[in-house]
Amino acid sequence: MGNFVANEGLSIFVILVWLGINAYLFVQFYMNFLVERWFYTRVLLGHALSWARAPAACLNFNCMLILLPVCRNLLSFLRGSIQCCSRTAARQLDRNITFHKLVAYMIAFHTAVHIIAHLFNFEYFMDAQLNRNSSHLPFILSEIGDNENVSFLNPIRSNETSPTIVMFTTIAGLTGVVITLALILIITSSMEVIRRSYFEVFWYTHHLFVIFFIGLVFHGFGRIVRGQTLGSLNRNKPDTCANRFEEWGKNESGCAVPEFAGNPPMTWKWVVGPMFLYVCERLVRIYRSHQKVVITKVVMHPSKTLELQMKKKGFHMEVGQYVFIQCPSISRLEWHPFTLTSAPEEDYFTVHVRIVGDWTQALYEACGGNKSELQEAWKLPKVAIDGPFGTASEDVFGYEVVMLVGAGIGVTPFASILKSVWYKHIQNNEGVFTKKIYFYWLCPETEAFEWFADLLQSLERQMTERDMADFLSYNIYLTRWKETEAAHFRVHHEAENDPITGLKQKTLYGKPNWDNEFTTIASAHPGTKVGVFLCGPQMLGKSLEKQCISHTEAGVKFIFNKENF
């Protein structure tokens, strides 16, 4: 239970608060439209009125939140500010994309409820015009506003008007259609299968959020849904005048013809703050994109991985951070995230780019990856850098015992960490709090080990020379292999160094038994808080998080951290 609270307690609290605010707003605004002012509107629409307005309030709240998790510079500032006070609170910022998705799902849900309720509302408005019976209160209410009186209640002004025409000729209707279409495109293109296979589709459709927010701000300006004005309530009280509608407007009746008005637009008050922050965020990105970046070295690894070594004036980084890269010769709009694989102690920074899509393939070719001869420096493409930005891996040296788990190219943030460890021990840095690192790398192909093996060999040699072989335990797993490779491995298995990596530690085949690994670490470090850091697929993350929660033996607390950008 203690591990569960340590890993998930604050996240669950934040989600419950968020859900609670949504529930409160829904109930509060549902009740707000059951008061006397909206009596005549409810005569026409019934409870569909409240069912339309309550989700609208929740939409305002969630649209206020949706932009905040993607303000990267704001999050980096907050992370640096609260990290010294609460590592647990800082870890919540690493789940920004998860929260962004949850808010998006809530927006989609309330949008659906809002639309369905308004479809009923338009049907009720139309029914009131079609049933032209002067002894019928809904018809009398629908007729108000015909005599040069703009204070109408029913936006459908005649029985010949189509609700479809109203939908496409009013501000509320037109903006409603636009923002709904934009939302559908944004959400459908955000599905993982599309995001991974057609990233450009995801990237461009996601920028429809600009149209979405413009439409959202103007959506309420039409004031189609109207209630009785406060002044009119003094001259026509529904509880006494509703049943005497035939006498409305007569001096002796005491019941004037009711007047109606819509609420003033409120959405802009909810979203103006986040929109301003996001505009500032984009201005910072534009400023950074114009700072000069020099590519000092390009390495083409056999595993179809491109290594870029770069320099930029005033660039400072921490372990595990990432940057966004833009290449104007490929696209002036696309920015892609890559983990920094260099250490803070180096006077340059590097990224390793796995060639998996159109953009990365174009970058590979622009850097001469498809040519046999060396690319001249002046022919290398210009790139822009935004960042660096913080991740969960920044906290790695805050734990006495650390587990690093990388899958495939997901090893990149740990390259930075292990390099920094190497530099710290070369410099005899006594201030390193971390006493033990367990490193796991799961890889499906032997070629992928090539670019990382040199670093591991250097670390292995350095730790042996300094009598610190126990500081770093590394376990490398090959998860897939060919029969020809298997035969080669068997022949060279008895060699002093591993035939794949060249390390003294042999490569393991298959996948780790995580239950055994966690049990072993817990028994070796009783009463210790162990930081578990993952950069890899979601399924592996769920498996490790489950292990962190379930293993509580020897008083050990496993704290799960996952790269999430």
Coordinates of C-alpha atoms in Angstrom, one line a residue, residues 120-510:
F120 CA -33.3 18.2 -28.8
N121 CA -33.6 22.0 -28.2
F122 CA -33.9 22.7 -31.9
E123 CA -36.5 20.0 -32.3
Y124 CA -38.5 21.6 -29.4
F125 CA -38.1 25.1 -30.9
M126 CA -39.5 23.7 -34.2
D127 CA -42.4 21.9 -32.6
A128 CA -43.4 25.1 -30.9
Q129 CA -43.7 26.9 -34.3
L130 CA -45.4 24.0 -36.0
N131 CA -48.1 23.6 -33.3
R132 CA -49.8 27.0 -34.1
N133 CA -52.3 27.0 -31.3
S134 CA -53.0 30.3 -29.7
S135 CA -54.2 28.5 -26.5
H136 CA -50.8 26.8 -26.3
L137 CA -48.2 28.7 -24.2
P138 CA -45.1 27.4 -26.3
F139 CA -46.7 28.9 -29.4
I140 CA -47.4 32.3 -27.7
L141 CA -43.8 32.4 -26.4
S142 CA -42.5 31.6 -30.0
E143 CA -44.5 34.5 -31.4
I144 CA -42.9 37.1 -29.0
G145 CA -40.5 39.3 -31.0
D146 CA -42.5 39.4 -34.3
N147 CA -43.6 43.1 -33.9
E148 CA -40.2 44.8 -34.3
N149 CA -39.2 43.5 -30.9
V150 CA -35.8 41.8 -31.0
S151 CA -36.4 40.3 -27.6
F152 CA -37.4 36.9 -29.0
L153 CA -37.3 33.6 -27.2
N154 CA -37.5 31.1 -30.1
P155 CA -34.7 31.6 -32.6
I156 CA -36.8 29.7 -35.2
R157 CA -39.1 32.6 -36.3
S158 CA -41.6 30.8 -38.5
N159 CA -42.9 27.3 -39.2
E160 CA -41.3 27.4 -42.6
T161 CA -37.8 27.9 -41.2
S162 CA -35.6 24.8 -41.3
P163 CA -33.4 24.1 -38.2
T164 CA -30.6 23.4 -40.6
I165 CA -30.8 26.9 -42.0
V166 CA -30.6 28.3 -38.5
M167 CA -27.6 26.1 -37.8
F168 CA -25.6 27.4 -40.7
T169 CA -26.8 31.1 -40.6
T170 CA -26.3 32.0 -37.0
I171 CA -23.1 32.7 -35.1
A172 CA -23.7 29.9 -32.6
G173 CA -24.7 27.4 -35.2
L174 CA -21.9 28.0 -37.6
T175 CA -19.2 28.2 -35.0
G176 CA -20.6 25.1 -33.4
V177 CA -20.2 23.1 -36.6
V178 CA -16.7 24.4 -37.2
I179 CA -15.4 23.7 -33.7
T180 CA -17.0 20.2 -33.7
L181 CA -15.4 19.3 -37.0
A182 CA -12.0 20.6 -35.8
L183 CA -12.4 18.6 -32.6
I184 CA -13.2 15.4 -34.5
L185 CA -10.2 15.8 -36.8
I186 CA -7.9 16.6 -33.9
I187 CA -9.0 13.6 -31.8
T188 CA -9.1 11.0 -34.6
S189 CA -5.7 12.0 -35.9
S190 CA -4.3 11.7 -32.4
M191 CA -4.8 7.9 -32.3
E192 CA -1.5 6.2 -31.6
V193 CA -1.6 4.2 -34.9
I194 CA -1.9 7.4 -36.9
R195 CA 0.5 9.4 -34.7
R196 CA 3.2 6.7 -35.2
S197 CA 2.7 5.9 -38.8
Y198 CA 1.6 9.3 -40.2
F199 CA 3.1 11.8 -37.8
E200 CA 2.7 14.7 -40.3
V201 CA -1.1 14.1 -40.4
F202 CA -1.2 14.3 -36.6
W203 CA 1.0 17.4 -36.5
Y204 CA -0.9 19.4 -39.0
T205 CA -4.4 18.5 -37.9
H206 CA -3.5 19.2 -34.3
H207 CA -2.9 22.8 -35.3
L208 CA -6.6 23.1 -36.0
F209 CA -6.8 24.0 -32.3
V210 CA -6.4 27.6 -33.5
I211 CA -9.7 27.4 -35.4
F212 CA -11.2 25.5 -32.5
F213 CA -10.4 28.2 -29.9
I214 CA -11.4 31.1 -32.3
G215 CA -14.8 29.4 -32.8
L216 CA -15.1 28.6 -29.1
V217 CA -14.6 32.3 -28.1
F218 CA -17.2 33.5 -30.6
H219 CA -19.7 30.6 -30.1
G220 CA -21.7 32.4 -27.3
F221 CA -21.9 35.8 -29.1
G222 CA -25.1 34.7 -30.9
R223 CA -27.0 34.4 -27.6
I224 CA -29.5 32.0 -29.1
V225 CA -30.5 30.5 -25.7
R226 CA -32.3 33.2 -23.9
G227 CA -33.9 33.8 -20.5
Q228 CA -36.2 36.3 -19.0
T229 CA -34.5 39.6 -18.2
L230 CA -34.4 40.7 -14.5
G231 CA -36.5 43.8 -15.3
S232 CA -39.1 41.7 -17.0
L233 CA -39.3 39.4 -14.0
N234 CA -40.7 42.4 -12.0
R235 CA -43.5 42.9 -14.5
N236 CA -44.2 39.3 -15.3
K237 CA -43.7 36.7 -12.6
P238 CA -44.0 33.2 -14.1
D239 CA -45.6 31.7 -11.1
T240 CA -48.6 34.0 -11.3
C241 CA -48.6 35.0 -15.0
A242 CA -47.7 31.8 -16.8
N243 CA -51.3 30.5 -16.7
R244 CA -52.7 33.9 -17.7
F245 CA -50.8 34.4 -21.0
E246 CA -54.0 35.4 -22.8
E247 CA -53.9 38.6 -20.7
W248 CA -50.3 39.5 -21.2
G249 CA -49.8 43.2 -22.1
K250 CA -53.2 44.4 -20.8
N251 CA -53.0 47.1 -18.2
E252 CA -55.4 45.6 -15.8
S253 CA -53.8 42.2 -15.9
G254 CA -50.5 43.1 -14.1
C255 CA -48.6 40.8 -16.5
A256 CA -46.6 42.5 -19.1
V257 CA -45.3 40.6 -22.2
P258 CA -42.1 39.0 -21.0
E259 CA -38.8 40.2 -22.4
F260 CA -35.8 37.9 -23.0
A261 CA -32.1 38.2 -23.4
G262 CA -29.2 35.8 -23.6
N263 CA -26.3 35.6 -21.1
P264 CA -23.2 37.6 -22.1
P265 CA -20.4 35.5 -23.6
M266 CA -18.3 34.0 -20.8
T267 CA -15.9 31.6 -22.6
W268 CA -13.3 34.2 -23.4
K269 CA -12.9 34.8 -19.6
W270 CA -12.0 31.2 -19.1
V271 CA -9.5 30.8 -21.9
V272 CA -7.8 34.2 -22.3
G273 CA -5.2 33.4 -19.7
P274 CA -4.0 30.0 -21.1
M275 CA -4.2 31.4 -24.6
F276 CA -1.9 34.3 -23.6
L277 CA 0.5 31.8 -21.9
Y278 CA 0.5 29.7 -25.1
V279 CA 1.2 32.7 -27.3
C280 CA 4.2 33.6 -25.1
E281 CA 5.3 30.0 -25.3
R282 CA 5.3 30.2 -29.1
L283 CA 7.1 33.5 -29.1
V284 CA 9.9 31.9 -27.0
R285 CA 10.1 29.1 -29.5
I286 CA 10.3 31.5 -32.5
Y287 CA 13.1 33.4 -30.7
R288 CA 15.0 30.2 -30.0
S289 CA 14.5 28.9 -33.6
H290 CA 16.5 32.0 -34.9
Q291 CA 19.5 31.2 -32.6
K292 CA 22.4 29.8 -34.5
V293 CA 23.1 26.1 -34.2
V294 CA 26.3 24.5 -35.7
I295 CA 26.4 20.8 -36.6
T296 CA 30.0 19.8 -35.7
K297 CA 29.9 16.1 -36.4
V298 CA 27.6 13.6 -38.1
V299 CA 27.9 9.8 -37.5
M300 CA 25.9 7.3 -39.5
H301 CA 25.5 4.1 -37.4
P302 CA 24.8 0.8 -39.0
S303 CA 21.6 0.4 -37.1
K304 CA 20.0 3.1 -39.3
T305 CA 20.6 5.6 -36.5
L306 CA 21.9 9.1 -37.2
E307 CA 24.1 10.8 -34.6
L308 CA 24.2 14.6 -34.6
Q309 CA 26.8 16.5 -32.6
M310 CA 25.9 20.2 -32.3
K311 CA 26.9 23.5 -30.6
K312 CA 24.8 26.5 -29.6
K313 CA 25.8 29.6 -27.7
G314 CA 24.4 29.7 -24.2
F315 CA 23.1 26.1 -24.3
H316 CA 23.0 24.4 -20.9
M317 CA 21.5 21.0 -20.2
E318 CA 20.9 18.4 -17.5
V319 CA 20.9 14.6 -17.7
G320 CA 17.9 13.1 -19.4
Q321 CA 16.6 16.3 -21.0
Y322 CA 15.3 16.6 -24.5
V323 CA 15.1 19.2 -27.3
F324 CA 12.9 19.8 -30.3
I325 CA 14.6 20.0 -33.7
Q326 CA 13.4 21.8 -36.8
C327 CA 15.1 21.5 -40.2
P328 CA 13.8 24.3 -42.4
S329 CA 14.9 22.6 -45.6
I330 CA 12.5 19.7 -44.8
S331 CA 9.7 21.7 -43.1
R332 CA 9.4 25.1 -41.5
L333 CA 6.4 23.9 -39.4
E334 CA 7.5 20.6 -38.0
W335 CA 9.4 20.3 -34.7
H336 CA 10.3 16.8 -33.5
P337 CA 11.5 15.8 -29.9
F338 CA 14.8 14.0 -29.4
T339 CA 16.5 13.0 -26.1
L340 CA 19.9 14.5 -25.5
T341 CA 22.5 11.7 -25.4
S342 CA 25.4 13.9 -24.3
A343 CA 26.4 14.7 -20.7
P344 CA 26.2 18.2 -19.1
E345 CA 30.0 18.0 -18.6
E346 CA 30.6 18.1 -22.4
D347 CA 31.0 21.3 -24.4
Y348 CA 28.6 20.1 -27.1
F349 CA 25.3 18.3 -27.2
T350 CA 24.2 15.2 -29.2
V351 CA 21.1 13.5 -30.3
H352 CA 20.6 10.0 -31.8
V353 CA 17.9 9.9 -34.5
R354 CA 16.3 6.6 -35.5
I355 CA 15.2 6.6 -39.1
V356 CA 11.6 5.5 -39.0
G357 CA 9.5 8.1 -40.9
D358 CA 9.4 10.6 -43.7
W359 CA 10.9 13.5 -41.7
T360 CA 13.7 11.4 -40.2
Q361 CA 14.5 9.9 -43.6
A362 CA 14.7 13.3 -45.1
L363 CA 17.1 14.5 -42.3
Y364 CA 19.1 11.3 -42.9
E365 CA 19.5 12.1 -46.6
A366 CA 20.1 15.8 -46.0
C367 CA 23.1 14.8 -43.8
G368 CA 24.5 12.6 -46.5
G369 CA 23.3 9.3 -45.0
N370 CA 22.4 7.9 -48.4
K371 CA 25.8 8.8 -50.0
S372 CA 29.0 6.8 -49.9
E373 CA 31.3 9.9 -49.8
L374 CA 31.8 12.2 -46.9
Q375 CA 29.4 15.2 -46.7
E376 CA 31.2 18.6 -46.6
A377 CA 30.4 20.7 -43.6
W378 CA 29.0 23.6 -45.5
K379 CA 26.5 21.3 -47.2
L380 CA 25.0 20.1 -43.9
P381 CA 21.5 21.3 -43.4
K382 CA 20.6 24.2 -41.0
V383 CA 18.7 23.2 -37.9
A384 CA 16.9 25.0 -35.2
I385 CA 16.8 23.9 -31.5
D386 CA 14.1 24.5 -28.9
G387 CA 15.0 23.5 -25.4
P388 CA 16.3 21.8 -23.5
F389 CA 13.2 20.6 -21.5
G390 CA 13.1 18.6 -18.3
T391 CA 12.0 15.0 -17.9
A392 CA 11.7 12.5 -15.1
S393 CA 15.4 11.4 -15.7
E394 CA 16.6 14.7 -14.2
D395 CA 15.8 13.2 -10.8
V396 CA 18.1 10.2 -11.2
F397 CA 20.9 11.4 -8.9
G398 CA 18.4 12.1 -6.2
Y399 CA 18.0 8.4 -5.4
E400 CA 20.6 6.2 -3.6
V401 CA 19.7 3.2 -5.8
V402 CA 18.5 3.5 -9.4
M403 CA 17.1 1.2 -12.0
L404 CA 17.4 2.4 -15.6
V405 CA 15.3 0.5 -18.1
G406 CA 15.6 1.3 -21.8
A407 CA 14.0 -0.5 -24.8
G408 CA 15.6 0.0 -28.2
I409 CA 16.3 3.6 -29.0
G410 CA 14.7 4.3 -25.6
V411 CA 18.2 3.9 -24.2
T412 CA 19.1 7.5 -25.3
P413 CA 18.3 9.4 -22.0
F414 CA 20.4 6.8 -20.1
A415 CA 23.3 7.4 -22.4
S416 CA 23.4 11.0 -21.0
I417 CA 23.1 9.7 -17.4
L418 CA 25.8 7.0 -17.8
K419 CA 28.2 9.5 -19.5
S420 CA 27.6 12.0 -16.7
V421 CA 28.4 9.2 -14.1
W422 CA 31.6 8.5 -16.0
Y423 CA 32.6 12.2 -15.9
K424 CA 31.8 12.6 -12.3
H425 CA 34.0 9.7 -11.3
I426 CA 36.8 10.8 -13.5
Q427 CA 36.6 14.2 -11.7
N428 CA 36.5 12.4 -8.3
N429 CA 33.2 14.1 -7.6
E430 CA 32.4 13.1 -4.0
G431 CA 29.0 14.7 -4.0
V432 CA 27.3 11.9 -6.0
F433 CA 24.4 10.7 -3.8
T434 CA 23.7 7.6 -6.0
K435 CA 25.5 4.5 -4.7
K436 CA 24.2 1.9 -7.1
I437 CA 22.9 1.8 -10.7
Y438 CA 21.1 -1.2 -12.2
F439 CA 21.0 -0.7 -16.0
Y440 CA 18.7 -2.9 -18.3
W441 CA 18.6 -2.6 -22.0
L442 CA 16.2 -4.6 -24.1
C443 CA 16.9 -4.6 -27.8
P444 CA 15.4 -6.5 -30.7
E445 CA 18.4 -6.4 -33.1
T446 CA 22.2 -6.7 -32.7
E447 CA 23.0 -3.7 -34.8
A448 CA 21.3 -1.4 -32.3
F449 CA 24.0 -2.2 -29.7
E450 CA 26.8 -0.8 -31.9
W451 CA 26.5 3.0 -31.1
F452 CA 26.1 2.4 -27.3
A453 CA 28.7 -0.3 -26.8
D454 CA 31.7 2.1 -26.8
L455 CA 30.3 4.0 -23.9
L456 CA 29.5 0.8 -21.9
Q457 CA 33.0 -0.5 -22.6
S458 CA 34.5 2.8 -21.3
L459 CA 32.4 2.7 -18.2
E460 CA 33.2 -1.0 -17.6
R461 CA 37.0 -0.3 -17.9
Q462 CA 36.8 2.9 -15.7
M463 CA 34.8 1.2 -12.9
T464 CA 37.2 -1.7 -12.9
E465 CA 40.3 0.5 -12.7
R466 CA 38.8 2.5 -9.8
D467 CA 37.7 -0.7 -8.0
M468 CA 34.0 0.3 -8.4
A469 CA 32.8 -2.6 -10.4
D470 CA 29.8 -3.0 -8.1
F471 CA 28.6 0.6 -8.7
L472 CA 27.1 -0.2 -12.2
S473 CA 25.3 -3.5 -12.9
Y474 CA 24.2 -3.7 -16.4
N475 CA 22.0 -6.4 -18.1
I476 CA 21.6 -6.3 -21.9
Y477 CA 18.9 -8.4 -23.4
L478 CA 18.6 -9.4 -27.0
T479 CA 14.9 -10.0 -27.5
R480 CA 15.0 -11.3 -31.1
W481 CA 17.7 -13.1 -33.1
K482 CA 18.2 -15.1 -36.3
E483 CA 19.3 -18.8 -36.5
T484 CA 22.6 -17.8 -38.1
E485 CA 23.3 -15.3 -35.3
A486 CA 22.4 -17.9 -32.7
A487 CA 25.0 -20.3 -34.1
H488 CA 27.6 -17.6 -34.0
F489 CA 26.7 -16.7 -30.3
R490 CA 27.1 -20.4 -29.3
V491 CA 30.5 -20.7 -30.8
H492 CA 31.8 -17.5 -29.1
H493 CA 30.0 -17.9 -25.9
E494 CA 33.1 -19.0 -23.9
A495 CA 35.1 -16.0 -25.2
E496 CA 36.3 -13.5 -22.5
N497 CA 34.3 -10.7 -24.1
D498 CA 30.7 -10.8 -25.3
P499 CA 30.5 -11.4 -29.1
I500 CA 27.8 -8.8 -29.5
T501 CA 28.8 -5.9 -27.3
G502 CA 32.5 -6.6 -26.6
L503 CA 31.7 -6.3 -22.9
K504 CA 32.9 -8.7 -20.2
Q505 CA 29.2 -8.9 -19.1
K506 CA 27.5 -11.4 -21.4
T507 CA 24.4 -10.5 -23.4
L508 CA 21.3 -12.3 -22.1
Y509 CA 18.6 -13.7 -24.5
G510 CA 14.9 -13.2 -24.2

